[in-house]
mmCIF file of C-alpha atoms in Angstrom:
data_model
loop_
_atom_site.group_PDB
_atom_site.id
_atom_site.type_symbol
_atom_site.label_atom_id
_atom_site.label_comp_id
_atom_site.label_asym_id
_atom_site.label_seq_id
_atom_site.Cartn_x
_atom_site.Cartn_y
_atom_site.Cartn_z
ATOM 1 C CA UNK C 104 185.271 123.086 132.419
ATOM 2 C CA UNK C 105 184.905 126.362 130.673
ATOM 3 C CA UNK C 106 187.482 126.111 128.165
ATOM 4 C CA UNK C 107 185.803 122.144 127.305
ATOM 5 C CA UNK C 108 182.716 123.249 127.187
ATOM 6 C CA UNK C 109 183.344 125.810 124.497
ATOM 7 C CA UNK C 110 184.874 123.672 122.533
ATOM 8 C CA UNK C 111 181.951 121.687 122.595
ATOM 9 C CA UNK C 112 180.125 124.080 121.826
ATOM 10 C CA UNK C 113 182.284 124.829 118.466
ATOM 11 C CA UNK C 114 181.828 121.556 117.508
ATOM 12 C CA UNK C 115 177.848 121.373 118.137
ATOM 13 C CA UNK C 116 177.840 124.027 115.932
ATOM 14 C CA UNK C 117 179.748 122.406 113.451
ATOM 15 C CA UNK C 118 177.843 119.603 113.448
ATOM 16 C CA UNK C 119 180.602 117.241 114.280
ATOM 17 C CA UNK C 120 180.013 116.405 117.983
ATOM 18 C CA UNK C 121 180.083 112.642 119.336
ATOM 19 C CA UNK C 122 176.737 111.505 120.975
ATOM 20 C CA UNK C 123 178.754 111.932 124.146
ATOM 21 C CA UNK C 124 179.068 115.549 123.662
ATOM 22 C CA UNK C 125 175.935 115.989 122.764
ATOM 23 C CA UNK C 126 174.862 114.714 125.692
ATOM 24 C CA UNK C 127 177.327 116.881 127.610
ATOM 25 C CA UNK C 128 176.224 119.941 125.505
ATOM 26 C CA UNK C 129 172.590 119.575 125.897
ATOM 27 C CA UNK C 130 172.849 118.581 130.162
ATOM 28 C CA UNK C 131 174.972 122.013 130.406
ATOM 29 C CA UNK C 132 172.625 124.179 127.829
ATOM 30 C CA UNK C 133 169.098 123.442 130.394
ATOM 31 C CA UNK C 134 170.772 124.164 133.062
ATOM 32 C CA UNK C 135 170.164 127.380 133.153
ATOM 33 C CA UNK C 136 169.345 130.854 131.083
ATOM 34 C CA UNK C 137 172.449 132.310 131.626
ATOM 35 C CA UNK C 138 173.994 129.094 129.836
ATOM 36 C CA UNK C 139 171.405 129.745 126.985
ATOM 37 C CA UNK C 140 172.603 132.973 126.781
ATOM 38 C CA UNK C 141 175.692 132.230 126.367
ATOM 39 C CA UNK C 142 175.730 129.632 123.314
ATOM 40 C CA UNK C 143 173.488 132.278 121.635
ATOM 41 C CA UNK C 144 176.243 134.985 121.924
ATOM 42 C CA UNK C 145 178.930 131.878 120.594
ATOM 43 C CA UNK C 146 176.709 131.457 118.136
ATOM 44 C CA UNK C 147 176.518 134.968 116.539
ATOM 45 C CA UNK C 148 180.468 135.113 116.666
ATOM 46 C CA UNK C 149 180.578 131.629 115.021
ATOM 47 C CA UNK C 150 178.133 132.796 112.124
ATOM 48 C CA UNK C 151 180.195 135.378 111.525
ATOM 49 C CA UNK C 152 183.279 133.413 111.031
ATOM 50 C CA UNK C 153 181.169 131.165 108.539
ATOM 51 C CA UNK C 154 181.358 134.481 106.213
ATOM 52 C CA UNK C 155 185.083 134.532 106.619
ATOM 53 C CA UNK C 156 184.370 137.751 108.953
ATOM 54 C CA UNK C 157 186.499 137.124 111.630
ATOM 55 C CA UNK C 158 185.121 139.032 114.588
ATOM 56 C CA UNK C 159 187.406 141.591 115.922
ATOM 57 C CA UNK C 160 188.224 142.054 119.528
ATOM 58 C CA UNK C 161 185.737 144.618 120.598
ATOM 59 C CA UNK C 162 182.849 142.919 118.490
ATOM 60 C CA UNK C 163 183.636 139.849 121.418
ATOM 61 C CA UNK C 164 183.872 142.485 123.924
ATOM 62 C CA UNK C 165 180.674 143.923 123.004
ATOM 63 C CA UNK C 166 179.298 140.580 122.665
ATOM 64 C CA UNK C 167 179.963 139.528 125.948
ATOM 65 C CA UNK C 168 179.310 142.998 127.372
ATOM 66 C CA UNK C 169 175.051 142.072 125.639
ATOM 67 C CA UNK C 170 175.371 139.424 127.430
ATOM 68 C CA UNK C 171 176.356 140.430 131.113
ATOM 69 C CA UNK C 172 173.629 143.308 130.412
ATOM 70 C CA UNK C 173 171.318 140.669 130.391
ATOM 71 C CA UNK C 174 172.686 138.610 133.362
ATOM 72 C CA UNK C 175 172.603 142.025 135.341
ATOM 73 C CA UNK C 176 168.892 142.398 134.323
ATOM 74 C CA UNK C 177 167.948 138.966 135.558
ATOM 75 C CA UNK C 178 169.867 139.470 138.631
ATOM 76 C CA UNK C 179 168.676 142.678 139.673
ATOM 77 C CA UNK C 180 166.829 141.929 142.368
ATOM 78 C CA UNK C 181 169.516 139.164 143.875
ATOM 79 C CA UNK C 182 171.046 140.594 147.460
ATOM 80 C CA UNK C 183 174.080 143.232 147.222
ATOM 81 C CA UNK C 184 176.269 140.777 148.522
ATOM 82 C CA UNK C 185 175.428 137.914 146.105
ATOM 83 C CA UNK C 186 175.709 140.748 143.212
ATOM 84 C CA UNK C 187 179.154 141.667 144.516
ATOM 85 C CA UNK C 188 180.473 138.219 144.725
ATOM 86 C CA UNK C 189 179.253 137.187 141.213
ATOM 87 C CA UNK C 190 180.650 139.921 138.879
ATOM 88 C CA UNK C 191 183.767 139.058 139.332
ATOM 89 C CA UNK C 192 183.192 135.180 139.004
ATOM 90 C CA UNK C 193 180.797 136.062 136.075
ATOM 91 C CA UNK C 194 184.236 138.577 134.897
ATOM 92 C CA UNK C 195 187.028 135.820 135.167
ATOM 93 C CA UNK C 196 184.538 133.323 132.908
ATOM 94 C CA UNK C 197 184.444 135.617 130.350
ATOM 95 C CA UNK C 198 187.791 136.736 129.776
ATOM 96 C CA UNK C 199 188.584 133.212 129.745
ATOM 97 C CA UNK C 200 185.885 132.479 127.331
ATOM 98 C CA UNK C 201 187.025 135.017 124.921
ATOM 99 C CA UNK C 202 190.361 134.070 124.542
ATOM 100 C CA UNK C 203 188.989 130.581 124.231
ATOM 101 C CA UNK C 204 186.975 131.639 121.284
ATOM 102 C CA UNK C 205 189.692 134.088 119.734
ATOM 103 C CA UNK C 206 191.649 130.681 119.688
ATOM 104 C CA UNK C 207 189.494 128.402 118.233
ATOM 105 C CA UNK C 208 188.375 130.305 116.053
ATOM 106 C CA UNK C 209 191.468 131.256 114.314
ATOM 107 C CA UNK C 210 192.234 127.390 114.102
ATOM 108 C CA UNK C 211 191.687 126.652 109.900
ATOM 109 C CA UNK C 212 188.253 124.788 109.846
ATOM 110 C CA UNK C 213 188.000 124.649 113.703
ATOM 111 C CA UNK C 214 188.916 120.577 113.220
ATOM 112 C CA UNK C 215 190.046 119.252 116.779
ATOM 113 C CA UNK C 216 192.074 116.170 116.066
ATOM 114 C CA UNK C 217 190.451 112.809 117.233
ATOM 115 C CA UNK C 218 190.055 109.379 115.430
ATOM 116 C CA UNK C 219 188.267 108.752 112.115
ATOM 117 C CA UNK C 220 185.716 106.682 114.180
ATOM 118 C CA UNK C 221 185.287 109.354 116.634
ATOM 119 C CA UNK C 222 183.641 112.072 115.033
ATOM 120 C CA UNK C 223 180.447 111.915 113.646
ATOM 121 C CA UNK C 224 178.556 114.246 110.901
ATOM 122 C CA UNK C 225 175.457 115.076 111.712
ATOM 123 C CA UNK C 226 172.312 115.405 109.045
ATOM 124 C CA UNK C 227 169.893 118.058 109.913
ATOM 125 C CA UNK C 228 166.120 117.756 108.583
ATOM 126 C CA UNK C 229 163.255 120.115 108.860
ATOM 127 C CA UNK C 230 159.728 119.789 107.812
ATOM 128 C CA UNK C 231 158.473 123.460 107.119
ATOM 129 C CA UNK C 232 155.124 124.534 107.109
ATOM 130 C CA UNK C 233 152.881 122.545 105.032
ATOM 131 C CA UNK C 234 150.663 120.082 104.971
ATOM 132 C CA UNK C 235 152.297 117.056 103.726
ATOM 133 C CA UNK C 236 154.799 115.478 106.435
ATOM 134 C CA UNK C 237 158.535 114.773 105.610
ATOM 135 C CA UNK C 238 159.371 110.550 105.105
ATOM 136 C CA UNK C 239 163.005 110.330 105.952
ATOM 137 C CA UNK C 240 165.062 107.016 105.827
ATOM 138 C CA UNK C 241 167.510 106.791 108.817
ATOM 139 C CA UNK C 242 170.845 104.871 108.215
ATOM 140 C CA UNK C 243 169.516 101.649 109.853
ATOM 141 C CA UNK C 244 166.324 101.137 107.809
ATOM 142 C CA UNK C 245 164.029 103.260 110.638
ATOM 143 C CA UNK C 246 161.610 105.513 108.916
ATOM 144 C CA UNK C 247 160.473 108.767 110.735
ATOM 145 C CA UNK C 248 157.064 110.797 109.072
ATOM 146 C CA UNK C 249 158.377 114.909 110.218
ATOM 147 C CA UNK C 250 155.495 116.726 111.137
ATOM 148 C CA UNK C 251 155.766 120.738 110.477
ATOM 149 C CA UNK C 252 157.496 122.947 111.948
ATOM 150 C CA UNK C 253 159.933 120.141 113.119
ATOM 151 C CA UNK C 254 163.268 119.431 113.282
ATOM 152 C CA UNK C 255 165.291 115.946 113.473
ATOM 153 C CA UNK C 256 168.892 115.901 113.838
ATOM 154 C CA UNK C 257 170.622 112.283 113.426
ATOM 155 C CA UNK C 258 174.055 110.962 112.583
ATOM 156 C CA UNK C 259 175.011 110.021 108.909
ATOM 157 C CA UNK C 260 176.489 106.623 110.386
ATOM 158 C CA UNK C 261 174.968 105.057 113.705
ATOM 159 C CA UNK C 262 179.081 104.186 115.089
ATOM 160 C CA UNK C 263 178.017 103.597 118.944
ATOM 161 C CA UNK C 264 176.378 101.172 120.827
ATOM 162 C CA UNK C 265 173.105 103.394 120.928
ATOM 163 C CA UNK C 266 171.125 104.975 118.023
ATOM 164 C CA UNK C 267 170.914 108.165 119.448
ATOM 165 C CA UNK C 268 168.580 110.626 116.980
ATOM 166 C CA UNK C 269 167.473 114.374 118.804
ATOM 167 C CA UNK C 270 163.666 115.869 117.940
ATOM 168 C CA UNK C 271 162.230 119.197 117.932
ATOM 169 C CA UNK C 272 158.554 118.725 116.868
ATOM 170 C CA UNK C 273 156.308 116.263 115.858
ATOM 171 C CA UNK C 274 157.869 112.618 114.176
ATOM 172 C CA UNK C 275 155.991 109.322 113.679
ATOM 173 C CA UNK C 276 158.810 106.736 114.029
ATOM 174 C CA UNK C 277 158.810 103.263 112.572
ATOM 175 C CA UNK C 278 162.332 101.557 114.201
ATOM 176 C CA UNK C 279 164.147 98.662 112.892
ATOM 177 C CA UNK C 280 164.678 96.370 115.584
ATOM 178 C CA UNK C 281 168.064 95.597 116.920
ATOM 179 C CA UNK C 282 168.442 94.245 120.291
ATOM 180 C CA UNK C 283 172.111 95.194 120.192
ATOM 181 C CA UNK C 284 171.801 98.462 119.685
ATOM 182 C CA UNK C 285 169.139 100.633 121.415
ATOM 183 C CA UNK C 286 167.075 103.595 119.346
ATOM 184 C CA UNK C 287 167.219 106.294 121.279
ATOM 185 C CA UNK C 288 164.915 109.580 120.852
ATOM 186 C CA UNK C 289 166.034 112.590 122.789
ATOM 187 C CA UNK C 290 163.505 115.224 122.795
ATOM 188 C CA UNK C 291 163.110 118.549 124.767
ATOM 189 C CA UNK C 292 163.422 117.292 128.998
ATOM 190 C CA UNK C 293 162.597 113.751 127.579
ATOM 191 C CA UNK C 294 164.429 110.405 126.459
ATOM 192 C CA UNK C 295 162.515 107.318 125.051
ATOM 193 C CA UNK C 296 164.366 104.156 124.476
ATOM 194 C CA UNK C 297 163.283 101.687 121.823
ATOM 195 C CA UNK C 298 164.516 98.238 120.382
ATOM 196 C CA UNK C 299 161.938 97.806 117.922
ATOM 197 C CA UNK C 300 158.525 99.637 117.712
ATOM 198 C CA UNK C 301 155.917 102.132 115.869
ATOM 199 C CA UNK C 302 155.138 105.317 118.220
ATOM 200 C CA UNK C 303 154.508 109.223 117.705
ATOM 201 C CA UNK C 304 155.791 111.727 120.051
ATOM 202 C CA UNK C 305 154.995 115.349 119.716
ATOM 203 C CA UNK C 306 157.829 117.112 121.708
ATOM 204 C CA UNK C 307 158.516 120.919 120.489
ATOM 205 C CA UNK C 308 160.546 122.513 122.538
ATOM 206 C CA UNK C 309 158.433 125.843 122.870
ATOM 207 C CA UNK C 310 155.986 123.567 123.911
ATOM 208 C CA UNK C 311 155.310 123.669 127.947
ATOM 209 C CA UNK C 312 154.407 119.566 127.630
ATOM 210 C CA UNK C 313 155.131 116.634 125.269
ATOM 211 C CA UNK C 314 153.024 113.914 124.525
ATOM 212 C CA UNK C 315 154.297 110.057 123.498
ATOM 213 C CA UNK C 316 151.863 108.012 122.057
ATOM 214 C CA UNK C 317 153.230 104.146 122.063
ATOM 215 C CA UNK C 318 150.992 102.429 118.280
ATOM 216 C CA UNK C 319 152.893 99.076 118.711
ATOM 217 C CA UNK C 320 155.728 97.116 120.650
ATOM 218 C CA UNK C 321 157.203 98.541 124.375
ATOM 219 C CA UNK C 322 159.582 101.829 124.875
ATOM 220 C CA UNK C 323 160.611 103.015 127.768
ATOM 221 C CA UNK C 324 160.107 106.733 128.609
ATOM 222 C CA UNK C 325 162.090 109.362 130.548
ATOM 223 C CA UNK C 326 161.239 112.759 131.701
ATOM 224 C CA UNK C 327 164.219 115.211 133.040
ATOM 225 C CA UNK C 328 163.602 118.541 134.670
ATOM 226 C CA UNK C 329 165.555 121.604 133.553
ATOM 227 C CA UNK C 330 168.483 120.590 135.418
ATOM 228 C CA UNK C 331 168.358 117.119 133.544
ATOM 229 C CA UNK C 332 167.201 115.161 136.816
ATOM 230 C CA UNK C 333 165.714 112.002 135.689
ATOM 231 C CA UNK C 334 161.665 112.633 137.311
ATOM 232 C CA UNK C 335 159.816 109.834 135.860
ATOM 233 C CA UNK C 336 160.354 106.619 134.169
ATOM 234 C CA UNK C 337 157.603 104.515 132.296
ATOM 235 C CA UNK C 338 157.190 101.385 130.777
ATOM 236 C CA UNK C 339 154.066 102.079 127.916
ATOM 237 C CA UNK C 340 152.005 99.747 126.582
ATOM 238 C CA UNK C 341 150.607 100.323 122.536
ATOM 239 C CA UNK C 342 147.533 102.160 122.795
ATOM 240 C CA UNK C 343 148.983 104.527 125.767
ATOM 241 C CA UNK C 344 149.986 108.157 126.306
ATOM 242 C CA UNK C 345 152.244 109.345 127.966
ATOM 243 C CA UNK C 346 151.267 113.619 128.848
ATOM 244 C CA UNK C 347 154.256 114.745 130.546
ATOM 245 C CA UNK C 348 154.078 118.961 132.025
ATOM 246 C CA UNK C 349 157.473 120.290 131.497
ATOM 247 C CA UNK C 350 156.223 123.238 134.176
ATOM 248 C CA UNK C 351 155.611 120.606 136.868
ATOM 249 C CA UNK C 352 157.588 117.790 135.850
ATOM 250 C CA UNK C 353 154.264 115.652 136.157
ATOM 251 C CA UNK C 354 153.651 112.970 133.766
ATOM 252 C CA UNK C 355 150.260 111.422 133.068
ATOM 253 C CA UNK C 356 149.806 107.723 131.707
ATOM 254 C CA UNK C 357 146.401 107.053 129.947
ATOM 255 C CA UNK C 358 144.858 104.761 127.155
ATOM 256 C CA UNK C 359 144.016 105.768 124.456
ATOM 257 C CA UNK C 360 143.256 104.764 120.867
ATOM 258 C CA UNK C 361 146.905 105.466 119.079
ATOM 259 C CA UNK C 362 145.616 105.771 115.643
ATOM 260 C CA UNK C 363 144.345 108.957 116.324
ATOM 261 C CA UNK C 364 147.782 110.372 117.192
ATOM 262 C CA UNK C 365 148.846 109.535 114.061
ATOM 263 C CA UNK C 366 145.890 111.145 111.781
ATOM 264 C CA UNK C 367 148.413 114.281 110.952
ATOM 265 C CA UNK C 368 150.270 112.189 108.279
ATOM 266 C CA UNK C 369 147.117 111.961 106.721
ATOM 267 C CA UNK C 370 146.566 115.659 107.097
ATOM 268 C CA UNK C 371 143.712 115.224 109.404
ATOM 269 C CA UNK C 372 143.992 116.831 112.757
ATOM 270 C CA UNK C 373 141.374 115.690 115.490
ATOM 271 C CA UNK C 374 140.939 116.874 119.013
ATOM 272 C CA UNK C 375 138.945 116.309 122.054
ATOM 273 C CA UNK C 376 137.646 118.663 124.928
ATOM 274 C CA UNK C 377 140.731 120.494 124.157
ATOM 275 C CA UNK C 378 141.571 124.153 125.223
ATOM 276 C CA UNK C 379 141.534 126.410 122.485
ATOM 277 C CA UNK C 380 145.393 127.469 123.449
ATOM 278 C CA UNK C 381 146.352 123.882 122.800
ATOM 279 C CA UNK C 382 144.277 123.716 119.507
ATOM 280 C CA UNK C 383 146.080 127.201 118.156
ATOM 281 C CA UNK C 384 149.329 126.053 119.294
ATOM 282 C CA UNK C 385 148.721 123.030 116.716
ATOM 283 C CA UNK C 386 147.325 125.336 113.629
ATOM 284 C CA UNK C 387 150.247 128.395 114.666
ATOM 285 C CA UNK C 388 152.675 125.198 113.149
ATOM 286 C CA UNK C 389 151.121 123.975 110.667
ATOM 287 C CA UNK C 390 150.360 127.092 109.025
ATOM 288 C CA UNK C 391 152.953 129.261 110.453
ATOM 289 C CA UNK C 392 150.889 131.893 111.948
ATOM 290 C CA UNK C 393 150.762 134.287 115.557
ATOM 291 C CA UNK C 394 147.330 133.392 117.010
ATOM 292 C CA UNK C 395 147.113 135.655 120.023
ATOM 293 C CA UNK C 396 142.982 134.604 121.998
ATOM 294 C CA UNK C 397 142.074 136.387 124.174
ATOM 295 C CA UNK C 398 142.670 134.972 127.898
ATOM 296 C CA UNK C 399 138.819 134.513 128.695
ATOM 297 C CA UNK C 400 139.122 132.036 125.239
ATOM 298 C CA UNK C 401 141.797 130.240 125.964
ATOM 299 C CA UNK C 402 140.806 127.249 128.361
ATOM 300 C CA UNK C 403 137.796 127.408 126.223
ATOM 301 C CA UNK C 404 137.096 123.362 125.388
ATOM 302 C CA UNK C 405 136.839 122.142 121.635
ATOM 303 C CA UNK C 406 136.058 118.633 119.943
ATOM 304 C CA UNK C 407 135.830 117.978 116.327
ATOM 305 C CA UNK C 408 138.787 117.972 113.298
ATOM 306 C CA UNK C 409 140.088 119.740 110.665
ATOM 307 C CA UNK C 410 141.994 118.945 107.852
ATOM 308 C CA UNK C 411 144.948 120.763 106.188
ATOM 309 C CA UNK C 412 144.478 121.308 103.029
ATOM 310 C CA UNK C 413 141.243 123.695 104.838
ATOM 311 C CA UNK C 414 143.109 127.258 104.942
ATOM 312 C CA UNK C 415 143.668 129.336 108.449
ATOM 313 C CA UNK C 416 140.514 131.552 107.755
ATOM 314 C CA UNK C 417 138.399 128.436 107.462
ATOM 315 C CA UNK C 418 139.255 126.633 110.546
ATOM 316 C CA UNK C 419 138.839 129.988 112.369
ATOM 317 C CA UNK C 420 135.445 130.290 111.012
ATOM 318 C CA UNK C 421 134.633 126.702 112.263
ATOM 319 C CA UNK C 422 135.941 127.430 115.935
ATOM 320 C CA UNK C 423 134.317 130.092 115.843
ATOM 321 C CA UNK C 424 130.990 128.343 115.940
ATOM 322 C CA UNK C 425 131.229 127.901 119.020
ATOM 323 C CA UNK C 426 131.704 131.378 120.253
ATOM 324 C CA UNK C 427 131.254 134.609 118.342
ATOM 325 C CA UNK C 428 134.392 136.004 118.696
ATOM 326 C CA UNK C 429 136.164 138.644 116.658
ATOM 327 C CA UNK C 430 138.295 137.784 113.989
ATOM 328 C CA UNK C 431 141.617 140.059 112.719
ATOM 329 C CA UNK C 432 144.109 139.126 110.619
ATOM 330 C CA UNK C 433 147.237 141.366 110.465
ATOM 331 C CA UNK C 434 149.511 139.727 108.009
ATOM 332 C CA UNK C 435 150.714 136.464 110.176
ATOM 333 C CA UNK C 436 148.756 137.214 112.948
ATOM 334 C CA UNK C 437 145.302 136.429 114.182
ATOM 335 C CA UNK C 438 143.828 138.148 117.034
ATOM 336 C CA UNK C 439 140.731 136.637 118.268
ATOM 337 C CA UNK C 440 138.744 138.987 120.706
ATOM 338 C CA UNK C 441 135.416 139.778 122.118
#
């Protein structure tokens, strides 16, 4: 399993997975840190191969030696018999990994041989900060508005039964319908399937929640925990929400008026008794900013709007209506205090 998943993993990187690996990649990547921790380490020896640096054999060692420094740290409060009994288990994986790596990465252009119709290129689009949203055209007539701060990965050519696009961030989606072949949207712990509809989902994955707002048609929505256990499925309605908390793997079904989830694309962002931490999350995005409240702010309850062509220092002034709080700016960050 080792040696398949890094090659995965190579071609993830890449950008030349199938939607099966993908799906493989992404169930093994939440299943736990250590996992994360170790793409992150493939990934730095992979970068470095990009600039035709091939890494030499104690750069991997001392990669993987990071990374078991790390693994120790998390684990050093596990019993001394469960510490005993994983170092080697935790040793054998990553000799093996290494010489994995060593080979595939010596491979010219890292290609693993499959069929033409097999592999897929992948397009990558981000919307940076700003306040004018990304239109993108998907290869089957779908149109997606890209919030900021997002990311939307999709293939060049929809070749499989499903239409299978992944989302980091914010996206207004307008799908083409075709009952033959599903739209799927695979955000972070969450999975809606479409045939033909109009609905936003905010879904950033250092987000602890996502929110699915259905404007027209029917999708059905899935939530996953971090081991990718399917927790919830839901049938919305248009003009329902969908809250689902990543931390509890609770999700919360109410109406609402859908319009208003979809005011960002016309740079208008409105909220309701909402805690200040939710409302800075939204403007640290947009504007790409550190806003660090302090905690007796935070659950703090706002309602009102704000618009982005306003600047950071102008919406801070406004919230801060409510309560006199100190304002610092520091560069990128904002510190709001007593």
């Amino acid at each position: 399993m080792e040696n398949r998943i890094t090659e995965i993993i190579i071609r993830v990187l890449q950008h030349i997975q199938t939607e099966e690996e993908m799906s493989v990649f992404l169930q093994w990547y939440h299943t736990s840190q250590e996992n994360k921790q170790f793409y992150f380490e493939m990934k730095k020896m992979y970068d470095r191969r990009k600039g035709n640096l091939m890494p030499s054999d104690k750069e991997m060692e001392d990669s993987w030696e990071r990374l078991q420094r790390k693994l120790d740290t998390r684990h050093a409060h596990d019993a001394p018999q469960s510490e005993t009994s994983r170092r080697p288990l935790f040793r054998r994986i990553r000799y093996a990994s290494i010489a994995a790596i060593a080979i595939l990465l010596l491979i010219s252009g890292i290609w693993f041989f499959r069929s033409e119709s097999d592999r897929i290129v992948w397009v990558e689009e981000r919307a940076t900060i700003g306040n004018t949203p990304r239109t993108i055209l998907l290869p089957d007539g779908s149109t997606v508005q890209l919030n900021a701060s997002s990311v939307l990965k999709y293939p060049r050519k929809f070749h499989s039964k499903n239409r299978e696009v992944y989302l980091d961030g914010e996206a207004y989606f307008s799908v083409t319908q075709d009952p033959q072949h599903p739209f799927i949207v695979h955000t972070d712990q969450q999975a809606i399937h479409v045939l033909g509809t109009e609905f936003n989902v905010m879904g950033y994955s250092s987000d602890p929640y996502t929110v699915t707002t259905l404007v027209n048609g029917k999708i059905k929505l899935e939530t996953f925990d971090n081991s990718q256990a399917l927790k919830n499925e839901i049938i919305l309605q248009p003009n329902q929400q969908v809250y689902f908390d990543k931390e509890s793997d609770e999700a919360t079904v109410s109406d609402t008026n859908a319009l208003d989830a979809t005011l960002w694309m016309k740079g208008i962002y409105a909220f309701k008794d909402t805690p200040l931490e939710e409302i800075t999350r939204r403007l640290e995005k947009i504007y790409g900013v550190t806003i660090i409240a302090d905690e007796a702010y935070k659950n703090e309850k706002y309602t009102g709007k704000f618009f982005t062509r306003q600047t950071i220092e102008e919406i801070m002034d406004i919230l801060n209506f409510k309560h006199q709080f100190s304002i610092q700016l520091k560069n990128d960050t904002i510190i709001l205090q007593e």
